[in-house]
CSV table of C-alpha atoms in Angstrom, one decimal:
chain,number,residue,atom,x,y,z
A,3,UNK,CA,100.6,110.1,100.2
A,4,UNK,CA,97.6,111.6,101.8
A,5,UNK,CA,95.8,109.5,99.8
A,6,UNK,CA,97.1,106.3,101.0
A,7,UNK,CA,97.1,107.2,104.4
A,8,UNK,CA,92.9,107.8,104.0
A,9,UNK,CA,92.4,104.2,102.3
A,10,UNK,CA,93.9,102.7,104.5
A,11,UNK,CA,92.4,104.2,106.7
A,12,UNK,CA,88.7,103.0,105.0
A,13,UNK,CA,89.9,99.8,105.1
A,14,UNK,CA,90.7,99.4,108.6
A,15,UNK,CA,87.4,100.9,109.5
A,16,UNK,CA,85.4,98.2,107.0
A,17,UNK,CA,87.6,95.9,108.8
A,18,UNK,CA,86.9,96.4,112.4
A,19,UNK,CA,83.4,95.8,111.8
A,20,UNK,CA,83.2,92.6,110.3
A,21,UNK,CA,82.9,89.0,112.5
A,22,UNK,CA,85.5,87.0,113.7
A,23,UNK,CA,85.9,83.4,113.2
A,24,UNK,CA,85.7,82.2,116.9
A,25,UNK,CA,86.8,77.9,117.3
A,26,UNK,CA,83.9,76.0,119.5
A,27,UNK,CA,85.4,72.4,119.6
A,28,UNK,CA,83.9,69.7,121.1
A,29,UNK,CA,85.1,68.1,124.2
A,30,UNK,CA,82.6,64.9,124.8
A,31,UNK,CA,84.7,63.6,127.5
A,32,UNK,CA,83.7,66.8,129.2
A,33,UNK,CA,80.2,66.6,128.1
A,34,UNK,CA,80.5,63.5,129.7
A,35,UNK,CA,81.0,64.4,133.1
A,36,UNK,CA,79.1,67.6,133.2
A,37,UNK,CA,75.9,65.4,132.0
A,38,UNK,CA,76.5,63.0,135.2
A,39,UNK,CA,77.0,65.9,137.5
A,40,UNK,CA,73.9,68.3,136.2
A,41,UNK,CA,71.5,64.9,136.4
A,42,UNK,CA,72.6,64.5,140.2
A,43,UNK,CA,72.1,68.0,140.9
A,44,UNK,CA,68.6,67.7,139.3
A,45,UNK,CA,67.8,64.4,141.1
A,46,UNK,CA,69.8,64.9,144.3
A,47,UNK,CA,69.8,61.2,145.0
A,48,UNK,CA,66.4,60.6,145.0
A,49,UNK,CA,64.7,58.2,142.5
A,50,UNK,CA,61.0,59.3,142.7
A,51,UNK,CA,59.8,62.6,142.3
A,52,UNK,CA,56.5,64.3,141.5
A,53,UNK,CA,55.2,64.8,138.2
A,54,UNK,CA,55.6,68.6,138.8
A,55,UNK,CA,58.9,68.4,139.6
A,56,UNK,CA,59.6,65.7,136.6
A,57,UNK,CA,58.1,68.5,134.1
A,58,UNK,CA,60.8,71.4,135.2
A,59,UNK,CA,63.6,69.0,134.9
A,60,UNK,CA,62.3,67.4,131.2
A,61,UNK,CA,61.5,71.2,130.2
A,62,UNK,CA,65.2,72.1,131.0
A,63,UNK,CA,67.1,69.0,129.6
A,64,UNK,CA,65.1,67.6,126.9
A,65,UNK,CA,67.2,67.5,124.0
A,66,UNK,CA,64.2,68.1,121.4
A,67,UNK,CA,63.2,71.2,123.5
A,68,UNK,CA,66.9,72.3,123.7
A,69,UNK,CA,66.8,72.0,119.9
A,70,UNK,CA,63.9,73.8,119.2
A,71,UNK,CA,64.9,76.9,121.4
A,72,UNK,CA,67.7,76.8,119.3
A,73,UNK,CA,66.6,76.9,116.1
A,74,UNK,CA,64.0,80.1,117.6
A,75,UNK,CA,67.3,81.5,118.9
A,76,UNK,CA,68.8,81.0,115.3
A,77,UNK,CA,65.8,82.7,113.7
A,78,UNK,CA,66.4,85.6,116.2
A,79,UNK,CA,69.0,86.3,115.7
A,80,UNK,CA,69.0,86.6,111.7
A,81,UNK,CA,65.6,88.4,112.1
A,82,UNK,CA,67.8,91.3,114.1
A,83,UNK,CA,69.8,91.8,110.8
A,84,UNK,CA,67.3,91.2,108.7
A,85,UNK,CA,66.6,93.9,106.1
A,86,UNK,CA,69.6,95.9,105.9
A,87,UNK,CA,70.8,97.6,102.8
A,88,UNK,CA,73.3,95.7,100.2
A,89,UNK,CA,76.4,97.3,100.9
A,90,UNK,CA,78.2,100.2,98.8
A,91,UNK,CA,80.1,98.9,96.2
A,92,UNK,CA,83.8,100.5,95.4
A,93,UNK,CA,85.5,100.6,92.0
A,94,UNK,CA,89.4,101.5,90.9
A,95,UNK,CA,90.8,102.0,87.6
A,96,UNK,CA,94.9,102.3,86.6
A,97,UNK,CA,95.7,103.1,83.3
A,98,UNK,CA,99.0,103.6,81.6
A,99,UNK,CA,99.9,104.6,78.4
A,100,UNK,CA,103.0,104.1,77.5
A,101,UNK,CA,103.6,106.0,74.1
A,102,UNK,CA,102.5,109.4,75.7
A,103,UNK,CA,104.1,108.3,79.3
A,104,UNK,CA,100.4,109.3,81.1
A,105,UNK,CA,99.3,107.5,84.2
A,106,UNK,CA,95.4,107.8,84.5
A,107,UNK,CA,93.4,106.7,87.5
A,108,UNK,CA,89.5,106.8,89.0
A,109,UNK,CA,87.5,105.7,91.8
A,110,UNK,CA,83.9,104.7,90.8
A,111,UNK,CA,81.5,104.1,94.2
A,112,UNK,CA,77.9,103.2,93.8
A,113,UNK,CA,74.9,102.3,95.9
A,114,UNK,CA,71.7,100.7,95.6
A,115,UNK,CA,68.5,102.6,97.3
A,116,UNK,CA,65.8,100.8,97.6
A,117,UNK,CA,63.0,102.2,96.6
A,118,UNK,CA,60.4,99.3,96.6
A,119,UNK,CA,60.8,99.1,100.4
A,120,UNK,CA,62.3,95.2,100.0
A,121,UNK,CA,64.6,95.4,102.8
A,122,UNK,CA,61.6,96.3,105.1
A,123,UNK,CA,59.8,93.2,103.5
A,124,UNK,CA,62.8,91.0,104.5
A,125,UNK,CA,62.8,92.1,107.8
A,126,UNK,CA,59.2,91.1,108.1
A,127,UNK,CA,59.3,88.0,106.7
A,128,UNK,CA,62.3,87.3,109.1
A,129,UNK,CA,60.5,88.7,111.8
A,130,UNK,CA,57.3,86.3,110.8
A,131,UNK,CA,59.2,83.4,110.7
A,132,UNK,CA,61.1,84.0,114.1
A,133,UNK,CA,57.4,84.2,115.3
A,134,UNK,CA,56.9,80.9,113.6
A,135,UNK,CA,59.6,79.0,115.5
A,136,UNK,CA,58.7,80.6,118.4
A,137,UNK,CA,55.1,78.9,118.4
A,138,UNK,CA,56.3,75.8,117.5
A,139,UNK,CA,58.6,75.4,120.0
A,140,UNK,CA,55.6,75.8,122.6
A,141,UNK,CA,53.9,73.9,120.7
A,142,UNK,CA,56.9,70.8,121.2
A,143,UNK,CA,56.5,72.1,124.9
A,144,UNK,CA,53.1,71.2,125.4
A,145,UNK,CA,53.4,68.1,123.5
A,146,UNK,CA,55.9,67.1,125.8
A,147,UNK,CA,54.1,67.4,128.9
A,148,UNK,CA,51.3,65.7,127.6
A,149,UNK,CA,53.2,62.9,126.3
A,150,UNK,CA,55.3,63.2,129.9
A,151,UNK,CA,52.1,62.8,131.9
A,152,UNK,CA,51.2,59.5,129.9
A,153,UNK,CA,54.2,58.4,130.1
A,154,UNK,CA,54.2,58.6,134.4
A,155,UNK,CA,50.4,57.4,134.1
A,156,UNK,CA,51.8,54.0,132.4
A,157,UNK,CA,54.8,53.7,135.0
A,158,UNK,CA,52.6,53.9,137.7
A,159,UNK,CA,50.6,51.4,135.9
A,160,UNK,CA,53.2,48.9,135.5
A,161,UNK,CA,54.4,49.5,138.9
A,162,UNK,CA,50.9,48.3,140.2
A,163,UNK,CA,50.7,45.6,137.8
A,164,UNK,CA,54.2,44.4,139.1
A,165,UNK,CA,53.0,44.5,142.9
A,166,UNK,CA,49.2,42.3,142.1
A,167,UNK,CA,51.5,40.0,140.0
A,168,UNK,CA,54.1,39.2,142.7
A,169,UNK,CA,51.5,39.1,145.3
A,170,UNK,CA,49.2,36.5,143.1
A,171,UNK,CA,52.4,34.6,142.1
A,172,UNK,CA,53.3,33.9,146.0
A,173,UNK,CA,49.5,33.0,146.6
A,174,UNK,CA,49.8,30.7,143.9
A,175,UNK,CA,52.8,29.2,145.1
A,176,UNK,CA,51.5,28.6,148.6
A,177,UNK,CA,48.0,27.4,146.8
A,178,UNK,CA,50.6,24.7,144.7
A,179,UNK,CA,52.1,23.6,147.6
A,180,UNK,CA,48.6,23.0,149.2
A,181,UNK,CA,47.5,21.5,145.8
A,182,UNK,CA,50.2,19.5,145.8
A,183,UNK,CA,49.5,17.8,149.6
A,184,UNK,CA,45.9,17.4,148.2
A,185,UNK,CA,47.1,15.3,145.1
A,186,UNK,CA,49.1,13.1,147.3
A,187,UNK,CA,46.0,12.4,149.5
A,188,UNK,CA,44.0,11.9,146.5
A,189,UNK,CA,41.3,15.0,147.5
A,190,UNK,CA,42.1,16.7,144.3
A,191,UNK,CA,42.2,15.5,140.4
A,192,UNK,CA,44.8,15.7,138.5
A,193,UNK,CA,43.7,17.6,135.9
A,194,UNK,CA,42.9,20.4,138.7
A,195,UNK,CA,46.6,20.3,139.8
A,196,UNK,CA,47.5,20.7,136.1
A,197,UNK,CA,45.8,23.8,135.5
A,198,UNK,CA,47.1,25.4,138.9
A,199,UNK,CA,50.4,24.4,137.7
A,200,UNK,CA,49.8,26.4,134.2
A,201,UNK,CA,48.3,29.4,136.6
A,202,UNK,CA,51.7,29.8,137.9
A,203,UNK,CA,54.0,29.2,135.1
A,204,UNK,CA,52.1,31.6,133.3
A,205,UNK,CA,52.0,34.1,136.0
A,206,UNK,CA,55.8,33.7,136.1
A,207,UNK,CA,56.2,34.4,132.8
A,208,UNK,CA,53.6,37.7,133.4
A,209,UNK,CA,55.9,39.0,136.1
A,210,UNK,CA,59.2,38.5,133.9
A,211,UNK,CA,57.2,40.4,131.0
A,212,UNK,CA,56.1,43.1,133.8
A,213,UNK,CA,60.0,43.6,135.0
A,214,UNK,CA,61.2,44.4,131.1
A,215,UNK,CA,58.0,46.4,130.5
A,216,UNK,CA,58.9,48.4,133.7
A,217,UNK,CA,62.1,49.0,133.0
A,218,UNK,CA,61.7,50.0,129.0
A,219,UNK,CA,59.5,52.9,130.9
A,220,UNK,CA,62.3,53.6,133.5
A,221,UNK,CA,64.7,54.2,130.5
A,222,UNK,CA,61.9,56.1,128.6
A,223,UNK,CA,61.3,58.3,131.2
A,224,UNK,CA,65.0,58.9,132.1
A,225,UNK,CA,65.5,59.7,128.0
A,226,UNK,CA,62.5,62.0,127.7
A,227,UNK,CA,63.8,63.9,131.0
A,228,UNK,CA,67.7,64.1,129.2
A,229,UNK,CA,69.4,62.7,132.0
A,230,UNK,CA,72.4,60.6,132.2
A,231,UNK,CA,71.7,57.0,132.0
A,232,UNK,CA,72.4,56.6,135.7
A,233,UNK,CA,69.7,57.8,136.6
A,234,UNK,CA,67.6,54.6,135.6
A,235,UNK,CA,64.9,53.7,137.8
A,236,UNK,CA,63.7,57.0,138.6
A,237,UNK,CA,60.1,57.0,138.8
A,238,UNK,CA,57.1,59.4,139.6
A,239,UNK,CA,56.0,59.4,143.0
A,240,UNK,CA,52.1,59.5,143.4
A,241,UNK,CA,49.4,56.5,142.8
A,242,UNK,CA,46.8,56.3,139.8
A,243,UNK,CA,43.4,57.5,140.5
A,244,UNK,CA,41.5,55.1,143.1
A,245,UNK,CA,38.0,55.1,141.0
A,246,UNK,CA,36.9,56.8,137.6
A,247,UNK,CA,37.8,59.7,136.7
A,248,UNK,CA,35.6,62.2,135.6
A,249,UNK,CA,35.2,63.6,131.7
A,250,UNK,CA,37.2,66.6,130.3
A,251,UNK,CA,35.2,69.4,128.5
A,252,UNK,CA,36.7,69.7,125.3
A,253,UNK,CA,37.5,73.3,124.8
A,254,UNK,CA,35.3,75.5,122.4
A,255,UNK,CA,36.3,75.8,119.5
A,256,UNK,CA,37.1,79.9,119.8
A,257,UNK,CA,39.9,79.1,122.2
A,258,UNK,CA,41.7,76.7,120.4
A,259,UNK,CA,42.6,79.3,118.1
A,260,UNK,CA,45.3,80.2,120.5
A,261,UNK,CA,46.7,77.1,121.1
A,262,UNK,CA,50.2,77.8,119.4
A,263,UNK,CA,49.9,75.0,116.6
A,264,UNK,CA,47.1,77.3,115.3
A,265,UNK,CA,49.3,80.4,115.9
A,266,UNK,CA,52.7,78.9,114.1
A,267,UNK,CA,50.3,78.0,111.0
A,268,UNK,CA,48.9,81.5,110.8
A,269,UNK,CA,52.5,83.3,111.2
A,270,UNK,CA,53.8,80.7,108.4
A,271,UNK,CA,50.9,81.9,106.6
A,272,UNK,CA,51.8,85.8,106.7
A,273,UNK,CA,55.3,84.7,105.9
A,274,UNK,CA,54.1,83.3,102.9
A,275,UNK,CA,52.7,86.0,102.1
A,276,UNK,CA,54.8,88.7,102.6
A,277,UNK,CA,57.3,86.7,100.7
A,278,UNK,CA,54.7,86.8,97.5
A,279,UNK,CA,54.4,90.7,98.1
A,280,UNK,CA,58.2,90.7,97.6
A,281,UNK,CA,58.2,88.9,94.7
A,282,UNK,CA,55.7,91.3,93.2
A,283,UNK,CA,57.5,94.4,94.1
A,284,UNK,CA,60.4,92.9,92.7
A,285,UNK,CA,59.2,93.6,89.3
A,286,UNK,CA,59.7,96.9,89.9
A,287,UNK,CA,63.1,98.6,89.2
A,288,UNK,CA,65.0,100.0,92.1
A,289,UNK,CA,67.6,102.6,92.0
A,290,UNK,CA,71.1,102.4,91.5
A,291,UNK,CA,73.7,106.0,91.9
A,292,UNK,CA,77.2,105.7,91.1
A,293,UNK,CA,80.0,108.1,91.2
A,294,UNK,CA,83.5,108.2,89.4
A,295,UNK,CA,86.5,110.3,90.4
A,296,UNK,CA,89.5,110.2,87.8
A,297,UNK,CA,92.2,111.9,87.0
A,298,UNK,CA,92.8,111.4,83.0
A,299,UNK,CA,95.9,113.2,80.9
A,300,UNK,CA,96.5,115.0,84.5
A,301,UNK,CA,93.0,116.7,84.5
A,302,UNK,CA,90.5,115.8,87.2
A,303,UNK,CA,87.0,115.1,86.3
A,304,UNK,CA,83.6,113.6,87.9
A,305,UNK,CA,80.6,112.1,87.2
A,306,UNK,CA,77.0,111.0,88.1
A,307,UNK,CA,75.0,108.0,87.2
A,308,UNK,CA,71.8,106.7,87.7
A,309,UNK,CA,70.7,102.9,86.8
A,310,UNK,CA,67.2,101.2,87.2
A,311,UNK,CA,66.3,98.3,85.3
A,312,UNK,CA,63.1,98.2,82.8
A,313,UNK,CA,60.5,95.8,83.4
A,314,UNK,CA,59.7,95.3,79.8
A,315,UNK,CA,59.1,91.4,79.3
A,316,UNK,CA,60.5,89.3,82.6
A,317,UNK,CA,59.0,91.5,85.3
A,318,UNK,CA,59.9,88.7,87.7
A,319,UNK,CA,56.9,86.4,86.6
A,320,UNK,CA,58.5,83.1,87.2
A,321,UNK,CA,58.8,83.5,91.1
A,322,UNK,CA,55.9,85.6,91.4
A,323,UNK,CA,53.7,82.5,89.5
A,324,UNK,CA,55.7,80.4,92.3
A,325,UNK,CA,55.3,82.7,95.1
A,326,UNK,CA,51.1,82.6,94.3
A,327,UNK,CA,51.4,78.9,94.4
A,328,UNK,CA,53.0,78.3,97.8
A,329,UNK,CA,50.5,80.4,98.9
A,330,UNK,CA,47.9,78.6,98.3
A,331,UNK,CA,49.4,75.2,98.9
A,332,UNK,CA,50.3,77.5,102.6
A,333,UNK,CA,46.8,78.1,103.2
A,334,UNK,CA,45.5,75.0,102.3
A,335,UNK,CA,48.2,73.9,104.9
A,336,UNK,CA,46.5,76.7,107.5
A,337,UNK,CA,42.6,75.3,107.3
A,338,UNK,CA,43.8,71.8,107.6
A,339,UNK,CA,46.1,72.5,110.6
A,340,UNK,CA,42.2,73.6,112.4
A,341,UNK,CA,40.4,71.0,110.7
A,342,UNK,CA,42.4,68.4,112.1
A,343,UNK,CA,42.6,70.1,115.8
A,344,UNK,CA,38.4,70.3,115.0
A,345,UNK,CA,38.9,66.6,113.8
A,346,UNK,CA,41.1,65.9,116.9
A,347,UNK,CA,39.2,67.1,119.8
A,348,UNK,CA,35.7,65.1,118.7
A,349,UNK,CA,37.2,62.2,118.2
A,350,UNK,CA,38.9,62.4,122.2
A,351,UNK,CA,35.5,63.6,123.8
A,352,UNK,CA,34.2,60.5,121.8
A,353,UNK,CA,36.8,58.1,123.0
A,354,UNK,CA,36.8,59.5,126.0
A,355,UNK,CA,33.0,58.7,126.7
A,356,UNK,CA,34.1,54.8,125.6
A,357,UNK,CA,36.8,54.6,127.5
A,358,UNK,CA,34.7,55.8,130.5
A,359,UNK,CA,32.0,53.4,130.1
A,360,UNK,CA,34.8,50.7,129.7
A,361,UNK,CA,36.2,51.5,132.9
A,362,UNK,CA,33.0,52.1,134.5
A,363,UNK,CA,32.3,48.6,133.7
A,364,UNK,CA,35.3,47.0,134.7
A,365,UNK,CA,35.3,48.6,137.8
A,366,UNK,CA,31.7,47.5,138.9
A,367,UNK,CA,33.2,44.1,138.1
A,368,UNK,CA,35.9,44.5,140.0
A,369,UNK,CA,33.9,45.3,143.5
A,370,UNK,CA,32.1,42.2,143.0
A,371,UNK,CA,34.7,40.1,142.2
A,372,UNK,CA,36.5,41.3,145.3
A,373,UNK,CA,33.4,40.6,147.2
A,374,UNK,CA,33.4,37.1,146.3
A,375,UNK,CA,36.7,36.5,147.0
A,376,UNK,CA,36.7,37.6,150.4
A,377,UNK,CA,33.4,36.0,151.2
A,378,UNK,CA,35.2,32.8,149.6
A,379,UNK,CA,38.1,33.9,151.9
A,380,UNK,CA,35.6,33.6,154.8
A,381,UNK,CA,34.1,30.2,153.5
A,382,UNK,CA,37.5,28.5,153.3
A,383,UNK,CA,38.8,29.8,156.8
A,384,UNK,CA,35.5,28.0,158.4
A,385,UNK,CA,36.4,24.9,156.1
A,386,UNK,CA,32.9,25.1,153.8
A,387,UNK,CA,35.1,26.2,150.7
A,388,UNK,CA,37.6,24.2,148.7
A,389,UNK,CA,40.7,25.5,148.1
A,390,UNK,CA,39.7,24.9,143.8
A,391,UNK,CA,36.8,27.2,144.7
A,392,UNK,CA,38.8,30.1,146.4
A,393,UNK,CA,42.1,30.1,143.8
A,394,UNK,CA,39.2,30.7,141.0
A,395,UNK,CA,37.5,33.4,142.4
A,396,UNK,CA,41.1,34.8,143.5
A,397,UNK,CA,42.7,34.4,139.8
A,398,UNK,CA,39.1,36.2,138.6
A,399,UNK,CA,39.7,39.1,140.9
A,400,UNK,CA,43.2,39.3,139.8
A,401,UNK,CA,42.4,38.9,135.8
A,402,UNK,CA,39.8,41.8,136.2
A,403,UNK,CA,42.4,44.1,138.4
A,404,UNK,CA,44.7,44.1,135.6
A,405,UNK,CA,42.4,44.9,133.0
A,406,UNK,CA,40.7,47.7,134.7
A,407,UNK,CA,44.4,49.1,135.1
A,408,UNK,CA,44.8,48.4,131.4
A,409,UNK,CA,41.9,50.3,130.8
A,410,UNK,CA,42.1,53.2,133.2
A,411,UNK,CA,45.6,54.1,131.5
A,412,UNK,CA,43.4,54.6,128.4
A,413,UNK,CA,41.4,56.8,129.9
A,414,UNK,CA,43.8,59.3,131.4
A,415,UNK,CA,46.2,59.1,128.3
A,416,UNK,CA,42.7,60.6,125.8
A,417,UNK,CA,42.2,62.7,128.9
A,418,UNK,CA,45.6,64.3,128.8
A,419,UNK,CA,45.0,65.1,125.5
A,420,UNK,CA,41.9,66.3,125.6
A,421,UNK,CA,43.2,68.5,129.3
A,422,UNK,CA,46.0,70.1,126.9
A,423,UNK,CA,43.6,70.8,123.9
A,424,UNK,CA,42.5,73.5,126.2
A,425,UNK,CA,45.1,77.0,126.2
A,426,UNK,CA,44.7,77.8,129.5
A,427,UNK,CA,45.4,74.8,130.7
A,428,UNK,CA,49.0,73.7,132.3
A,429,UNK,CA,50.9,71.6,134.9
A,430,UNK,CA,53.8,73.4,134.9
């Protein structure tokens, strides 16, 4: 009876300390709503807001960001119980024979030690690979600001694209209307009249282009942030930069070793490795001790084993062959991870100085395009230019605005990436 009383007693202790199933349904009705009410307590009715403050809210409710913290948060966790020792093992034995009416009975426990120090292995290759999901996901951080920033560089763009193309498709209404007094009196050709009249057709069709280009980067933006869909038209506040921007230093190449793409390579390699030191010390036998309490023909007896495998012909070589070959595919992995960052950040500091050059370029075009026009402007308001003359020199200006935005969106985008290249460097 007292017997009994103590296994069960065993039991409910084993018991007590093993997980519970715990239900997590989902409710997306209720995701719903709580999504429409978290995005209007981030935006708060407004629908234009720094770049700062677009960062925080995308670094808090992007759903690739969410994900990444919780796979480190999965690795985390099974790094805390990583390493422990395989659990006791417990035997029983009933025996009845009938011809001599004996009951006989025994209790065999045994337990693994682990001598080869695996379990403190595990936990560092857990530990490494925690460390490796860590790094990425700052990594996937990063990336995101930089690809955030682009992305408000190229809907400020588009927004001042929109504005020159509305104002130039009003001045070309107003110069068709005048064109169109001009045919009547016979003052202007008509093959003159025809090519104002493809100017604005096609300048109509530029604005309609504009409008779904802007609002494909609303609903970018509004995606990348994770906020409800009703929170389309948001925009950054702020205005592109008003000349050329200077060049970015590309950082040295000693401190990109801590940006964390180089870090999550190097941790991935020591996991690799660590996991090819386990392989190798499991060629080595651990120890097994086992126990037996019986009670056979009414007399109690007891014994002690001891069990360890020989390594005489396996000796694990299969994984450990495998193990040596991730490794080097690993570090191959490692030194291409730099060369490409090496590979990376000449090829921006050489775009870069293109792009400038471009812009440079453009811009200087620009001013003296702008000149002309308003000395045209000038001309035409004391009557000693025609109106051909001054819609050329205005629809030139206006070409050249446009492709100097084109171009300065260029050169911000390589210099974001070249800016966040550099580990110190940060908007948040």
């Amino acid at each position: 009876m007292q017997k009994r009383i103590y296994t069960a007693a065993l039991v409910a202790l084993v018991l007590s300390g093993c997980a519970q199933y715990t239900p997590k349904p989902i409710d997306l009705s209720a995701d719903v709503t709580s999504w429409q009410q978290l995005t209007a307590d981030m935006c708060k009715g407004r629908r234009s807001m720094s770049p700062a403050e677009l960062r925080r809210i995308g670094l808090l409710m992007n759903p690739e960001l969410l994900k990444a913290r919780l796979s480190h948060a999965k690795s985390k966790g099974k790094a805390e119980f990583a390493g422990l020792w395989d659990d006791p093992t417990l035997g029983m034995e009933f025996e009845r024979v009938f011809a001599l009416d004996i009951n006989n009975h025994s209790v065999s426990p045994s337990l693994a030690l682990p001598v080869t120090g695996l379990p403190a292995l595990r936990k560092q290759i857990a530990e490494q690979y925690t460390e490796v999901d860590y790094w990425n996901m700052r990594e996937q951080e990063r990336n995101y600001m930089a690809e955030l920033d682009v992305l408000c560089y190229k809907l400020m763009a588009a927004e001042g694209k929109l504005e020159l193309m509305r104002k130039r498709l009003a001045a070309l209404r107003d110069e068709q209307q005048r064109m169109t007094r001009l045919l009547e009196l016979g003052e202007v050709a008509f093959a003159d009249y025809q090519t104002g009249t493809e100017r604005l057709n096609e300048t109509v069709k530029q604005v309609q282009e504009q409008e779904n280009e802007k609002l494909a980067l609303q609903q970018q933006l509004v995606a990348t942030l994770g906020l409800h869909p009703s929170a389309t038209g948001l925009k950054p506040s702020g205005s592109l930069p008003g000349g050329v921007p200077a060049e970015v230093a590309a950082p040295p190449a000693e401190v990109m070793l801590a940006l964390p793409t180089v870090k999550a390579a190097m941790a991935g390699y020591g996991a690799v490795e660590s996991e090819l030191k386990a392989e190798i010390r499991k060629q080595f036998p651990e120890l097994g001790i086992s126990g037996l309490y019986g009670v056979e023909d009414d007399n109690e007896k007891m014994t002690l084993g001891v069990e360890f495998s020989l390594p005489l012909w396996n000796r694990n070589r299969e994984a450990i062959a495998e193990a040596t070959g991730e490794r080097d595919i690993k570090q191959a992995e490692t030194v291409q991870v730099w060369r490409d960052l090496l590979q990376k950040s000449s090829a921006l500091v050489a775009r870069q100085k293109l792009l400038r050059s471009h812009c440079q370029s453009e811009y200087s075009r620009l001013i003296e395009l702008e000149a002309a026009t308003e000395q045209q402007e000038k001309l035409f308001d004391l009557g000693e230019s025609k109106l051909l003359e001054l819609a050329e020199a205005r629809h030139l200006a206006y070409e050249r605005k446009l492709s100097y935005l084109d171009c300065l969106v260029n050169l911000l985008e390589t210099r974001t990436q070249l800016q966040y290249l550099n580990p110190s460097y940060n908007q948040q």
